[in-house]
Every structure is written in C-alpha cells, then in structure tokens.
C-alpha cells in the first residue's frame, strides 16, 4: 500500500509501472517547497496583463463611477481568493495535481470531459487570446523601431489578420512557447526578475495618469460615457464585474492544485494566496482606472484600450519600457494560467503518449489554429469571451468544491485514487454520474445565455454555473445516499 502523508517518501517507480508519468504523481514532503511568500508573489504580476486592462476599459462603460469600478475590483479579491484557496485545498493537503483532483471528483473516465473543458478548451483559448493581446503591444513597439513596418502587405489581411499583425503574433508566440516549454523552473526565474519591474513601471504609469488628470480627485470624478447595451443597476453591475473577473480566474481557479500541490502546508497556500490576491487586486484597481482615465484625458476622449493610450505617447523610451513590461507580464500570465495547465492536462489525458513538453507543443500549435485575434475585436468581445469561459468552468469548479468539502469531507485515499485499490470505501468509479449530470446541466444552462433573449444568463455565467451545478450535485448525492440508507 502506498501511503500519502507528510514525511512519507513515495516510490516513483511504482507509479511509473502503472502508467503514470512524473508530472501527475503525488508530491512527497521533500518536493513541497512553496512557502506563503511564494504564493503571495505567484499571482502578483498576473493581474497586470493586456486583457485585464482591456476588461477594466469595458467595466468603465457599465454606468458605474470610476470609484465604484475601483471598489468592485477590490471586492472581487474576496471571490477570487476564496476560489483559489478552496479549490487548492486538496492539492496542498495531499500533494495531488489538478488532473488527479478531477479524477477524485469525476471518476477515472469521467475526468476526461472536465479536463478537456479546462486544459484543452479554456486553457488553449486563453493562451491564444493572451498571445494575440501581447502581439498587439509588440506590433506597436516594432512600428516605433521600424517605421513603415505596419504598411507591409499593403493593409491586406491573412485569415482575418494583417501580415504585420501576423508576424508580430508569431514572434510573440515563439517567446511564449519557449517560456512554457521551460516549465516551472524557468517561470520562477522569470517572475523573480519581473515582479519588481511590474510595480515600478505600473506605479510610474499610475502617477502619470493621476498627474495628467490633474489629481486623483479628477480621476474618481471623471464623467464616463456608457455603452447603453451594457447598462445595469449599480448592484448588478458590481456582480457583472465580479463574474467577468471570475471568468479571468476561472482557469487557474479550477486547476490551482497544479500549484498548491507544491505547498509546504495548507496554511501557507491559504495565507499566501489570500494576501497576494487582495494586495494585487487593490493595487491593480487604482492603477488600471487611473491609467485608463488619465490616458483618456490625455488623448481627449474616453478610451478603453491601454495600448491605444500608450501608442499616443511622444516619448519613445517611455513607450518602450511600458510595452516591454506589458509583454513580460503577459508572458508570465500565459505560462502560469494557461500553457502550463493545458500541457499538464494533455499529459493526464494521454499519459503514455504525451508528457509535459509534448503537451506544450500541441497546445501552442492549436492556439494558432483557433485564430484568437477574433476574440478581441472590440470592448464587447472581451466580455463575450470571459462569459464563455465562466460558462464552461463555473460548473466544473462548483462540482469539485462540493465533492471535496461535503461529499468526501476533505478526505482522499491515494491508493484508491492512483491504483484503484479497494479499501474501506468504494474505489474510484469509472464515471461519477451525479457529478457528470450536474456539470453538463450547468454548462447547458449557462450556454443558453448566448442565445437571443437570454443574455442575462451569459452576463452572470460563472455564478450561475457554479451554483447550479454545485447545488444540483449536492442534491443528487443526497438523494442517492437516502436511497441506499432506505
């Protein structure tokens, strides 16, 4: 019997003989070296990326004041941190990655569908979107260095994108691929250098925005023009922002065990992630709103795209530094939240044929084929994308949390999970049918929101999917338990 407890050395050869590669084996105590500080810094830089700033630009069209948008961004840290801490509990307690967390919830075969939803669909789609968003910053930078670069191809399009845009996309794609291929060790070295730069540069940009606006008071009192198609009463607008941000975090929120499996203790990931998310979101709230509104005042009209604002600057070196750090943060976020989980999940789906690095190659190739430039055409496109991710992953996360905390009562038998050894409790089933039914029902209900007349479901897709699937799963398991006891 293979026991899983702190201080126990797990024999990797036993797992290899059963077809498991090292990427999805449970971590032993010596391999768990992530401290509270590591988790504090893990997500600090992740918030400062181009799609997040684009999303804030969209939030400023909802009919809320700039101050209300800031408050909503700060309050969202409560939901985000709760999601990461709760769904990361299993990983930190038992040292298991997301793939095996899914297996514990959905069963051996049943884990494949939610794994595809997270790793293949959401992970690769997010990777493509982040890569395209970063490539737009790179395109501006290339145009500053090589005047006339944007005229290559005469304005013609290739698969819906201009030739200069496609060249910039491929260049940035290669950089992202290289970081992802290097794995967690490369990423840790990368973020150690990046994180201080993020707060120096974005702190400077925030000061510039406030100075340009004539003071912070002018930022919070700026009269916003609203997109009438997105107007909501204030309270619902707050929850629309929460939902969109949970869509941003839906991917890492569902697969966070890939990171918490390395935690020295559950306490370290709880303290580190909670403090890190709160500080990061608070600083991001002030920075993003100040930069976008200050930039809008600078260029003379309300602007939602931070790249358009930076492109209007006259100082080449300021443009170079700002775009350079935005590119680096996008790479960091792409690796942490998208390409690493996608590669791990592909490895878990086909453990005998796909290892982590092969998974990176597959995910990166597919990210080009889906033509991600179609996902960020205007300020509304980002809402549609985030709501779609929420519709897919909200139900999965709801079922995972209910299963671990209520159904399993925070207990996992490693023998059953990896080797299907029957112990006192029933071994892991091929398919956990109630979990499957609850997830599918939740996804279908959320996807109805993309039909005419049901847009309110789409706008709150993560919350609706999470609650619908979680509560339905709880109900189905309770009914089954009652029938067995009768």
CSV table of C-alpha atoms in Angstrom, one decimal:
chain,number,residue,atom,x,y,z
A,1,UNK,CA,0.0,0.0,0.0
A,2,UNK,CA,1.3,3.5,-0.9
A,3,UNK,CA,0.6,5.9,1.9
A,4,UNK,CA,0.4,9.6,1.4
A,5,UNK,CA,1.3,11.7,4.4
A,6,UNK,CA,3.9,14.3,5.3
A,7,UNK,CA,7.3,12.8,5.7
A,8,UNK,CA,6.5,9.7,3.7
A,9,UNK,CA,8.6,9.0,0.6
A,10,UNK,CA,6.6,8.0,-2.4
A,11,UNK,CA,8.2,5.4,-4.7
A,12,UNK,CA,8.1,6.9,-8.2
A,13,UNK,CA,8.8,3.5,-9.8
A,14,UNK,CA,5.5,2.1,-8.5
A,15,UNK,CA,3.6,4.9,-10.2
A,16,UNK,CA,5.7,4.6,-13.4
A,17,UNK,CA,4.9,0.9,-13.6
A,18,UNK,CA,1.2,1.8,-13.5
A,19,UNK,CA,1.5,4.2,-16.5
A,20,UNK,CA,1.8,7.5,-14.6
A,21,UNK,CA,4.4,10.0,-15.7
A,22,UNK,CA,6.2,12.2,-13.1
A,23,UNK,CA,4.0,15.2,-13.9
A,24,UNK,CA,0.9,13.7,-12.3
A,25,UNK,CA,2.4,11.7,-9.4
A,26,UNK,CA,1.6,13.0,-5.9
A,27,UNK,CA,4.3,15.2,-4.4
A,28,UNK,CA,6.1,14.0,-1.3
A,29,UNK,CA,7.1,16.2,1.6
A,30,UNK,CA,10.6,16.9,0.2
A,31,UNK,CA,9.1,18.1,-3.1
A,32,UNK,CA,6.7,20.5,-1.5
A,33,UNK,CA,8.7,23.6,-1.1
A,34,UNK,CA,6.4,26.5,-1.9
A,35,UNK,CA,6.0,28.9,1.1
A,36,UNK,CA,3.4,31.5,1.9
A,37,UNK,CA,5.7,34.1,0.3
A,38,UNK,CA,5.9,32.1,-2.9
A,39,UNK,CA,2.1,32.0,-3.1
A,40,UNK,CA,1.9,35.7,-2.2
A,41,UNK,CA,4.1,36.5,-5.3
A,42,UNK,CA,2.6,33.8,-7.5
A,43,UNK,CA,-0.3,35.9,-8.8
A,44,UNK,CA,1.0,39.4,-8.1
A,45,UNK,CA,2.1,40.0,-11.6
A,46,UNK,CA,-0.7,38.0,-13.2
A,47,UNK,CA,-3.2,40.8,-12.9
A,48,UNK,CA,-1.2,43.3,-14.9
A,49,UNK,CA,-1.8,42.0,-18.4
A,50,UNK,CA,-3.4,43.4,-21.5
A,51,UNK,CA,-6.7,41.5,-21.4
A,52,UNK,CA,-7.2,42.6,-17.8
A,53,UNK,CA,-6.7,46.2,-18.6
A,54,UNK,CA,-9.0,45.8,-21.6
A,55,UNK,CA,-11.6,44.3,-19.3
A,56,UNK,CA,-11.4,47.3,-17.0
A,57,UNK,CA,-11.8,49.6,-20.0
A,58,UNK,CA,-15.1,47.7,-20.6
A,59,UNK,CA,-16.1,48.0,-16.9
A,60,UNK,CA,-15.9,51.8,-17.3
A,61,UNK,CA,-18.8,51.5,-19.8
A,62,UNK,CA,-21.2,49.8,-17.4
A,63,UNK,CA,-22.7,53.0,-15.9
A,64,UNK,CA,-20.7,52.9,-12.6
A,65,UNK,CA,-18.4,55.8,-11.5
A,66,UNK,CA,-14.6,55.3,-11.6
A,67,UNK,CA,-14.6,55.0,-7.8
A,68,UNK,CA,-17.3,52.3,-7.9
A,69,UNK,CA,-15.2,50.4,-10.5
A,70,UNK,CA,-12.2,50.6,-8.2
A,71,UNK,CA,-14.2,49.3,-5.3
A,72,UNK,CA,-15.6,46.5,-7.4
A,73,UNK,CA,-12.1,45.4,-8.4
A,74,UNK,CA,-11.0,45.4,-4.7
A,75,UNK,CA,-14.1,43.5,-3.6
A,76,UNK,CA,-13.5,40.9,-6.3
A,77,UNK,CA,-10.4,39.8,-4.5
A,78,UNK,CA,-12.7,38.2,-1.9
A,79,UNK,CA,-14.3,35.9,-4.5
A,80,UNK,CA,-11.0,35.2,-6.4
A,81,UNK,CA,-9.1,34.4,-3.2
A,82,UNK,CA,-11.9,32.2,-1.9
A,83,UNK,CA,-12.0,30.3,-5.2
A,84,UNK,CA,-8.2,29.7,-5.3
A,85,UNK,CA,-7.9,28.8,-1.6
A,86,UNK,CA,-10.9,26.4,-1.5
A,87,UNK,CA,-10.2,24.6,-4.7
A,88,UNK,CA,-6.5,24.5,-3.9
A,89,UNK,CA,-7.1,22.8,-0.6
A,90,UNK,CA,-7.0,19.2,-2.0
A,91,UNK,CA,-3.7,19.9,-3.8
A,92,UNK,CA,-2.0,21.3,-0.7
A,93,UNK,CA,-3.2,18.7,1.7
A,94,UNK,CA,-2.5,15.6,-0.5
A,95,UNK,CA,0.1,16.8,-3.0
A,96,UNK,CA,-2.0,15.9,-6.0
A,97,UNK,CA,-2.2,17.8,-9.2
A,98,UNK,CA,-5.4,19.1,-10.9
A,99,UNK,CA,-5.7,16.0,-13.2
A,100,UNK,CA,-5.9,13.7,-10.1
A,101,UNK,CA,-8.2,16.1,-8.3
A,102,UNK,CA,-10.5,15.8,-11.3
A,103,UNK,CA,-10.3,12.0,-11.2
A,104,UNK,CA,-11.2,12.0,-7.5
A,105,UNK,CA,-14.3,14.1,-8.3
A,106,UNK,CA,-15.5,12.7,-11.7
A,107,UNK,CA,-14.0,9.2,-11.8
A,108,UNK,CA,-11.4,7.7,-14.0
A,109,UNK,CA,-13.1,8.1,-17.4
A,110,UNK,CA,-15.4,10.9,-16.2
A,111,UNK,CA,-12.4,13.2,-15.5
A,112,UNK,CA,-11.7,13.5,-19.2
A,113,UNK,CA,-14.6,15.8,-20.1
A,114,UNK,CA,-13.9,18.5,-17.4
A,115,UNK,CA,-10.2,18.0,-18.2
A,116,UNK,CA,-10.8,18.9,-21.8
A,117,UNK,CA,-13.0,21.8,-20.8
A,118,UNK,CA,-10.2,23.3,-18.7
A,119,UNK,CA,-7.0,22.2,-20.3
A,120,UNK,CA,-7.9,21.9,-24.0
A,121,UNK,CA,-10.7,24.5,-24.5
A,122,UNK,CA,-10.3,27.2,-21.8
A,123,UNK,CA,-6.5,26.8,-21.4
A,124,UNK,CA,-5.7,26.9,-25.1
A,125,UNK,CA,-8.3,29.6,-25.9
A,126,UNK,CA,-6.8,31.8,-23.1
A,127,UNK,CA,-3.3,31.2,-24.3
A,128,UNK,CA,-4.2,32.2,-27.8
A,129,UNK,CA,-6.0,35.4,-26.6
A,130,UNK,CA,-3.2,36.4,-24.3
A,131,UNK,CA,-0.6,35.8,-27.1
A,132,UNK,CA,-2.6,37.9,-29.5
A,133,UNK,CA,-3.1,40.7,-27.0
A,134,UNK,CA,0.7,40.7,-26.3
A,135,UNK,CA,1.4,40.7,-30.0
A,136,UNK,CA,-0.5,43.9,-30.4
A,137,UNK,CA,1.8,45.6,-27.9
A,138,UNK,CA,4.8,44.1,-29.8
A,139,UNK,CA,3.4,45.4,-33.1
A,140,UNK,CA,3.3,48.9,-31.7
A,141,UNK,CA,6.8,48.5,-30.4
A,142,UNK,CA,8.1,47.2,-33.8
A,143,UNK,CA,6.4,50.2,-35.6
A,144,UNK,CA,8.2,52.6,-33.3
A,145,UNK,CA,11.6,50.9,-34.0
A,146,UNK,CA,10.9,50.2,-37.7
A,147,UNK,CA,8.7,53.0,-39.2
A,148,UNK,CA,6.6,51.7,-42.0
A,149,UNK,CA,6.5,48.1,-40.7
A,150,UNK,CA,2.7,48.3,-40.4
A,151,UNK,CA,2.5,49.0,-44.1
A,152,UNK,CA,3.9,45.6,-45.1
A,153,UNK,CA,1.3,43.8,-47.2
A,154,UNK,CA,-0.5,47.0,-48.1
A,155,UNK,CA,-3.2,46.6,-45.5
A,156,UNK,CA,-4.3,43.2,-46.8
A,157,UNK,CA,-5.5,40.6,-44.4
A,158,UNK,CA,-4.5,36.9,-43.9
A,159,UNK,CA,-7.0,34.7,-42.2
A,160,UNK,CA,-8.6,37.9,-40.7
A,161,UNK,CA,-5.3,39.5,-39.6
A,162,UNK,CA,-2.9,41.8,-41.4
A,163,UNK,CA,0.5,40.5,-42.4
A,164,UNK,CA,2.4,42.7,-39.9
A,165,UNK,CA,0.0,41.7,-37.2
A,166,UNK,CA,0.5,38.0,-38.0
A,167,UNK,CA,4.3,38.4,-38.0
A,168,UNK,CA,4.2,40.1,-34.6
A,169,UNK,CA,1.8,37.3,-33.3
A,170,UNK,CA,4.2,34.5,-34.5
A,171,UNK,CA,7.2,36.3,-32.9
A,172,UNK,CA,5.4,36.6,-29.6
A,173,UNK,CA,4.0,33.1,-29.9
A,174,UNK,CA,7.6,31.7,-30.1
A,175,UNK,CA,8.6,33.6,-27.0
A,176,UNK,CA,5.6,32.3,-25.0
A,177,UNK,CA,6.3,28.8,-26.3
A,178,UNK,CA,9.9,28.9,-25.1
A,179,UNK,CA,8.9,30.0,-21.5
A,180,UNK,CA,6.2,27.4,-21.4
A,181,UNK,CA,8.5,24.7,-22.7
A,182,UNK,CA,11.0,25.5,-19.9
A,183,UNK,CA,8.3,24.7,-17.3
A,184,UNK,CA,8.0,25.9,-13.7
A,185,UNK,CA,11.7,26.4,-13.0
A,186,UNK,CA,12.1,28.7,-16.0
A,187,UNK,CA,8.9,30.5,-14.9
A,188,UNK,CA,10.1,31.0,-11.3
A,189,UNK,CA,13.4,32.6,-12.5
A,190,UNK,CA,11.4,34.8,-15.0
A,191,UNK,CA,8.9,36.0,-12.4
A,192,UNK,CA,11.6,36.7,-9.8
A,193,UNK,CA,13.0,39.3,-12.1
A,194,UNK,CA,9.7,40.5,-13.5
A,195,UNK,CA,7.7,41.2,-10.3
A,196,UNK,CA,9.7,44.2,-9.1
A,197,UNK,CA,9.6,45.7,-12.6
A,198,UNK,CA,5.9,45.4,-12.8
A,199,UNK,CA,5.3,47.6,-9.7
A,200,UNK,CA,8.0,50.1,-10.7
A,201,UNK,CA,6.6,50.6,-14.2
A,202,UNK,CA,2.9,50.4,-13.4
A,203,UNK,CA,3.4,52.6,-10.4
A,204,UNK,CA,5.0,55.2,-12.6
A,205,UNK,CA,2.2,54.9,-15.1
A,206,UNK,CA,-0.3,55.4,-12.3
A,207,UNK,CA,1.5,58.5,-11.2
A,208,UNK,CA,1.5,59.7,-14.8
A,209,UNK,CA,-2.3,59.1,-15.1
A,210,UNK,CA,-3.1,61.0,-11.9
A,211,UNK,CA,-0.7,63.9,-12.9
A,212,UNK,CA,-2.2,64.1,-16.4
A,213,UNK,CA,-5.7,64.2,-15.0
A,214,UNK,CA,-4.8,67.0,-12.6
A,215,UNK,CA,-5.1,64.9,-9.5
A,216,UNK,CA,-6.7,61.7,-8.1
A,217,UNK,CA,-10.0,63.7,-7.5
A,218,UNK,CA,-10.4,64.3,-11.2
A,219,UNK,CA,-9.9,60.5,-11.8
A,220,UNK,CA,-12.7,59.4,-9.5
A,221,UNK,CA,-15.0,62.3,-10.6
A,222,UNK,CA,-14.4,61.8,-14.3
A,223,UNK,CA,-17.7,61.7,-16.2
A,224,UNK,CA,-17.9,58.5,-18.1
A,225,UNK,CA,-19.8,57.8,-21.2
A,226,UNK,CA,-21.6,54.4,-21.0
A,227,UNK,CA,-22.4,51.7,-23.5
A,228,UNK,CA,-26.2,51.6,-23.4
A,229,UNK,CA,-26.1,47.9,-24.3
A,230,UNK,CA,-24.3,47.1,-21.0
A,231,UNK,CA,-26.1,49.3,-18.5
A,232,UNK,CA,-27.2,47.6,-15.3
A,233,UNK,CA,-28.4,48.9,-11.9
A,234,UNK,CA,-25.4,49.5,-9.7
A,235,UNK,CA,-25.6,46.3,-7.6
A,236,UNK,CA,-25.9,44.1,-10.7
A,237,UNK,CA,-23.1,46.0,-12.4
A,238,UNK,CA,-20.9,45.1,-9.4
A,239,UNK,CA,-21.8,41.4,-9.9
A,240,UNK,CA,-21.2,41.7,-13.6
A,241,UNK,CA,-17.7,42.8,-12.8
A,242,UNK,CA,-17.2,40.0,-10.3
A,243,UNK,CA,-18.5,37.5,-12.8
A,244,UNK,CA,-16.1,38.8,-15.5
A,245,UNK,CA,-13.1,38.7,-13.2
A,246,UNK,CA,-14.1,35.2,-12.1
A,247,UNK,CA,-14.1,34.4,-15.8
A,248,UNK,CA,-10.5,35.7,-15.9
A,249,UNK,CA,-9.6,33.5,-12.9
A,250,UNK,CA,-11.8,30.5,-13.8
A,251,UNK,CA,-8.9,28.7,-15.5
A,252,UNK,CA,-6.4,28.9,-12.7
A,253,UNK,CA,-9.2,28.7,-10.1
A,254,UNK,CA,-10.2,25.3,-11.4
A,255,UNK,CA,-6.7,23.9,-11.9
A,256,UNK,CA,-5.0,25.6,-8.9
A,257,UNK,CA,-4.0,22.2,-7.5
A,258,UNK,CA,-1.2,22.2,-10.1
A,259,UNK,CA,0.4,24.9,-7.9
A,260,UNK,CA,-0.9,24.1,-4.4
A,261,UNK,CA,0.4,20.5,-4.7
A,262,UNK,CA,3.8,22.1,-4.1
A,263,UNK,CA,2.8,23.9,-0.9
A,264,UNK,CA,4.7,23.2,2.3
A,265,UNK,CA,1.4,23.3,4.1
A,266,UNK,CA,-2.3,24.1,3.5
A,267,UNK,CA,-1.8,27.1,5.8
A,268,UNK,CA,0.9,28.5,3.6
A,269,UNK,CA,-1.2,28.5,0.5
A,270,UNK,CA,-4.2,30.0,2.3
A,271,UNK,CA,-2.3,32.9,3.8
A,272,UNK,CA,-0.1,33.4,0.7
A,273,UNK,CA,-2.9,33.4,-1.9
A,274,UNK,CA,-5.4,35.4,0.2
A,275,UNK,CA,-2.9,38.2,0.9
A,276,UNK,CA,-1.4,38.1,-2.6
A,277,UNK,CA,-4.7,38.4,-4.3
A,278,UNK,CA,-6.0,41.2,-2.1
A,279,UNK,CA,-2.9,43.3,-2.4
A,280,UNK,CA,-2.6,42.6,-6.2
A,281,UNK,CA,-6.2,43.5,-6.9
A,282,UNK,CA,-6.1,46.6,-4.7
A,283,UNK,CA,-3.1,47.9,-6.5
A,284,UNK,CA,-4.5,46.9,-9.8
A,285,UNK,CA,-7.8,48.7,-9.1
A,286,UNK,CA,-6.0,52.0,-8.5
A,287,UNK,CA,-3.5,51.6,-11.3
A,288,UNK,CA,-5.8,50.4,-14.1
A,289,UNK,CA,-8.6,53.0,-13.5
A,290,UNK,CA,-6.0,55.8,-13.1
A,291,UNK,CA,-4.1,54.9,-16.2
A,292,UNK,CA,-7.1,54.4,-18.4
A,293,UNK,CA,-8.9,57.6,-17.3
A,294,UNK,CA,-5.7,59.6,-17.2
A,295,UNK,CA,-4.9,58.4,-20.6
A,296,UNK,CA,-8.4,59.2,-21.9
A,297,UNK,CA,-8.0,62.8,-20.6
A,298,UNK,CA,-4.5,62.9,-22.3
A,299,UNK,CA,-5.8,61.9,-25.7
A,300,UNK,CA,-9.0,63.9,-25.5
A,301,UNK,CA,-11.7,61.1,-25.5
A,302,UNK,CA,-12.7,58.1,-23.4
A,303,UNK,CA,-10.5,55.1,-24.4
A,304,UNK,CA,-10.9,51.5,-23.3
A,305,UNK,CA,-7.7,50.1,-24.8
A,306,UNK,CA,-4.5,50.7,-22.8
A,307,UNK,CA,-2.4,50.0,-25.9
A,308,UNK,CA,-4.0,52.9,-27.8
A,309,UNK,CA,-3.2,55.2,-24.9
A,310,UNK,CA,0.5,54.2,-24.8
A,311,UNK,CA,0.8,54.5,-28.5
A,312,UNK,CA,-0.2,58.2,-28.2
A,313,UNK,CA,2.9,58.9,-26.0
A,314,UNK,CA,5.6,61.1,-27.6
A,315,UNK,CA,8.5,59.7,-25.6
A,316,UNK,CA,9.9,56.6,-27.3
A,317,UNK,CA,11.7,55.3,-24.2
A,318,UNK,CA,8.5,55.6,-22.1
A,319,UNK,CA,6.7,53.6,-24.8
A,320,UNK,CA,9.5,51.0,-24.9
A,321,UNK,CA,9.5,50.4,-21.2
A,322,UNK,CA,5.7,50.3,-20.7
A,323,UNK,CA,5.1,48.0,-23.7
A,324,UNK,CA,8.1,45.9,-22.7
A,325,UNK,CA,6.8,45.2,-19.2
A,326,UNK,CA,3.3,44.6,-20.5
A,327,UNK,CA,4.8,42.0,-22.9
A,328,UNK,CA,6.6,40.4,-20.0
A,329,UNK,CA,3.6,40.3,-17.7
A,330,UNK,CA,1.5,38.7,-20.5
A,331,UNK,CA,4.1,36.0,-21.0
A,332,UNK,CA,4.2,35.3,-17.2
A,333,UNK,CA,0.4,35.1,-17.0
A,334,UNK,CA,0.2,33.0,-20.1
A,335,UNK,CA,2.6,30.4,-18.7
A,336,UNK,CA,1.1,30.4,-15.2
A,337,UNK,CA,-2.6,30.3,-16.0
A,338,UNK,CA,-2.7,28.8,-19.5
A,339,UNK,CA,0.1,26.9,-21.1
A,340,UNK,CA,1.3,25.0,-18.0
A,341,UNK,CA,-2.2,23.8,-17.0
A,342,UNK,CA,-3.0,22.9,-20.7
A,343,UNK,CA,0.2,20.9,-21.0
A,344,UNK,CA,-0.4,19.1,-17.7
A,345,UNK,CA,-4.0,18.2,-18.7
A,346,UNK,CA,-3.0,16.9,-22.1
A,347,UNK,CA,-0.4,14.8,-20.3
A,348,UNK,CA,-3.1,13.5,-17.9
A,349,UNK,CA,-5.5,12.7,-20.8
A,350,UNK,CA,-2.8,10.6,-22.7
A,351,UNK,CA,-0.2,9.7,-20.0
A,352,UNK,CA,1.5,7.0,-22.1
A,353,UNK,CA,1.9,9.2,-25.2
A,354,UNK,CA,2.0,12.8,-24.1
A,355,UNK,CA,4.4,14.3,-21.4
A,356,UNK,CA,4.5,17.9,-20.3
A,357,UNK,CA,6.7,19.2,-23.1
A,358,UNK,CA,4.8,17.4,-25.8
A,359,UNK,CA,1.6,18.9,-24.3
A,360,UNK,CA,3.2,22.4,-24.6
A,361,UNK,CA,3.8,21.8,-28.3
A,362,UNK,CA,0.3,20.5,-29.0
A,363,UNK,CA,-1.3,23.4,-27.1
A,364,UNK,CA,0.8,26.1,-28.7
A,365,UNK,CA,0.0,24.8,-32.2
A,366,UNK,CA,-3.7,24.6,-31.6
A,367,UNK,CA,-3.6,28.1,-30.2
A,368,UNK,CA,-2.7,29.4,-33.6
A,369,UNK,CA,-5.3,27.4,-35.5
A,370,UNK,CA,-8.2,28.9,-33.5
A,371,UNK,CA,-7.3,32.4,-34.8
A,372,UNK,CA,-7.5,34.2,-31.4
A,373,UNK,CA,-7.5,37.6,-32.9
A,374,UNK,CA,-11.2,37.2,-33.5
A,375,UNK,CA,-11.7,37.2,-29.7
A,376,UNK,CA,-10.6,40.8,-29.1
A,377,UNK,CA,-12.0,42.9,-31.9
A,378,UNK,CA,-13.7,45.5,-29.6
A,379,UNK,CA,-14.7,46.3,-26.0
A,380,UNK,CA,-17.6,43.9,-26.1
A,381,UNK,CA,-15.6,40.9,-27.4
A,382,UNK,CA,-13.7,40.5,-24.1
A,383,UNK,CA,-17.0,40.3,-22.2
A,384,UNK,CA,-18.3,37.6,-24.5
A,385,UNK,CA,-15.0,35.6,-24.2
A,386,UNK,CA,-14.9,35.9,-20.4
A,387,UNK,CA,-18.5,34.9,-20.0
A,388,UNK,CA,-17.9,31.9,-22.3
A,389,UNK,CA,-15.0,30.8,-20.1
A,390,UNK,CA,-17.2,31.3,-17.0
A,391,UNK,CA,-20.0,29.2,-18.5
A,392,UNK,CA,-17.6,26.3,-19.2
A,393,UNK,CA,-15.6,26.3,-15.9
A,394,UNK,CA,-18.0,27.7,-13.3
A,395,UNK,CA,-20.0,24.3,-13.3
A,396,UNK,CA,-16.8,22.3,-13.1
A,397,UNK,CA,-15.4,24.3,-10.1
A,398,UNK,CA,-18.8,24.1,-8.3
A,399,UNK,CA,-18.9,20.3,-8.5
A,400,UNK,CA,-15.2,20.0,-7.5
A,401,UNK,CA,-15.6,22.1,-4.3
A,402,UNK,CA,-18.9,20.4,-3.2
A,403,UNK,CA,-17.3,16.9,-3.8
A,404,UNK,CA,-14.2,17.6,-1.8
A,405,UNK,CA,-15.6,19.5,1.1
A,406,UNK,CA,-19.1,18.0,1.5
A,407,UNK,CA,-19.2,14.6,-0.2
A,408,UNK,CA,-15.6,13.4,0.6
A,409,UNK,CA,-15.3,15.5,3.8
A,410,UNK,CA,-11.8,16.6,2.9
A,411,UNK,CA,-10.5,13.0,2.6
A,412,UNK,CA,-8.7,11.4,-0.3
A,413,UNK,CA,-7.3,7.8,-0.4
A,414,UNK,CA,-4.2,7.9,-2.5
A,415,UNK,CA,-4.3,4.1,-3.1
A,416,UNK,CA,-7.8,4.3,-4.4
A,417,UNK,CA,-7.1,7.4,-6.5
A,418,UNK,CA,-4.0,6.1,-8.3
A,419,UNK,CA,-4.2,2.3,-8.1
A,420,UNK,CA,-8.0,1.7,-7.7
A,421,UNK,CA,-7.3,-0.4,-4.6
A,422,UNK,CA,-10.5,-1.2,-2.8
A,423,UNK,CA,-10.2,-0.2,0.9
A,424,UNK,CA,-12.9,0.5,3.4
A,425,UNK,CA,-14.5,3.0,1.0
A,426,UNK,CA,-15.6,2.2,-2.6
A,427,UNK,CA,-12.8,2.6,-5.1
A,428,UNK,CA,-12.8,5.5,-7.6
A,429,UNK,CA,-15.6,4.8,-10.1
A,430,UNK,CA,-15.2,4.9,-13.9
A,431,UNK,CA,-17.7,7.8,-14.0
A,432,UNK,CA,-19.2,9.7,-11.1
A,433,UNK,CA,-22.6,10.0,-12.8
A,434,UNK,CA,-24.1,12.7,-10.4
A,435,UNK,CA,-21.1,14.9,-10.9
A,436,UNK,CA,-21.3,14.4,-14.7
A,437,UNK,CA,-25.0,15.2,-14.8
A,438,UNK,CA,-24.7,18.3,-12.6
A,439,UNK,CA,-21.8,19.6,-14.7
A,440,UNK,CA,-23.5,19.1,-18.1
A,441,UNK,CA,-26.8,20.6,-16.8
A,442,UNK,CA,-24.8,23.7,-15.5
A,443,UNK,CA,-22.9,24.1,-18.8
A,444,UNK,CA,-26.1,23.8,-20.9
A,445,UNK,CA,-27.9,26.4,-18.8
A,446,UNK,CA,-25.0,28.8,-19.0
A,447,UNK,CA,-24.6,28.4,-22.7
A,448,UNK,CA,-28.3,29.3,-23.1
A,449,UNK,CA,-27.2,32.8,-22.2
A,450,UNK,CA,-25.6,33.2,-25.7
A,451,UNK,CA,-29.0,32.8,-27.3
A,452,UNK,CA,-31.1,35.9,-28.1
A,453,UNK,CA,-33.2,37.0,-25.1
A,454,UNK,CA,-31.1,35.1,-22.5
A,455,UNK,CA,-28.1,37.5,-22.3
A,456,UNK,CA,-28.6,38.0,-18.5
A,457,UNK,CA,-27.5,34.3,-18.0
A,458,UNK,CA,-24.4,34.9,-20.1
A,459,UNK,CA,-23.5,38.1,-18.1
A,460,UNK,CA,-23.6,36.1,-14.8
A,461,UNK,CA,-22.5,32.8,-16.3
A,462,UNK,CA,-19.8,31.9,-13.7
A,463,UNK,CA,-22.0,32.4,-10.7
A,464,UNK,CA,-25.0,30.7,-12.3
A,465,UNK,CA,-22.9,27.7,-13.5
A,466,UNK,CA,-21.1,27.4,-10.1
A,467,UNK,CA,-24.3,27.5,-8.0
A,468,UNK,CA,-26.5,25.4,-10.4
A,469,UNK,CA,-24.0,22.6,-10.8
A,470,UNK,CA,-22.7,22.6,-7.2
A,471,UNK,CA,-26.2,22.6,-5.7
A,472,UNK,CA,-27.5,20.0,-8.2
A,473,UNK,CA,-24.6,17.7,-7.4
A,474,UNK,CA,-25.2,18.0,-3.7
A,475,UNK,CA,-28.9,17.2,-4.2
A,476,UNK,CA,-28.2,14.2,-6.5
A,477,UNK,CA,-25.6,12.8,-4.0
A,478,UNK,CA,-28.1,13.3,-1.1
A,479,UNK,CA,-30.8,11.5,-2.9
A,480,UNK,CA,-28.5,8.6,-3.7
A,481,UNK,CA,-27.4,8.4,-0.1
A,482,UNK,CA,-31.0,8.4,1.1
A,483,UNK,CA,-31.9,5.6,-1.3
A,484,UNK,CA,-29.0,3.5,-0.1
A,485,UNK,CA,-30.0,4.0,3.5
A,486,UNK,CA,-33.7,3.2,2.9
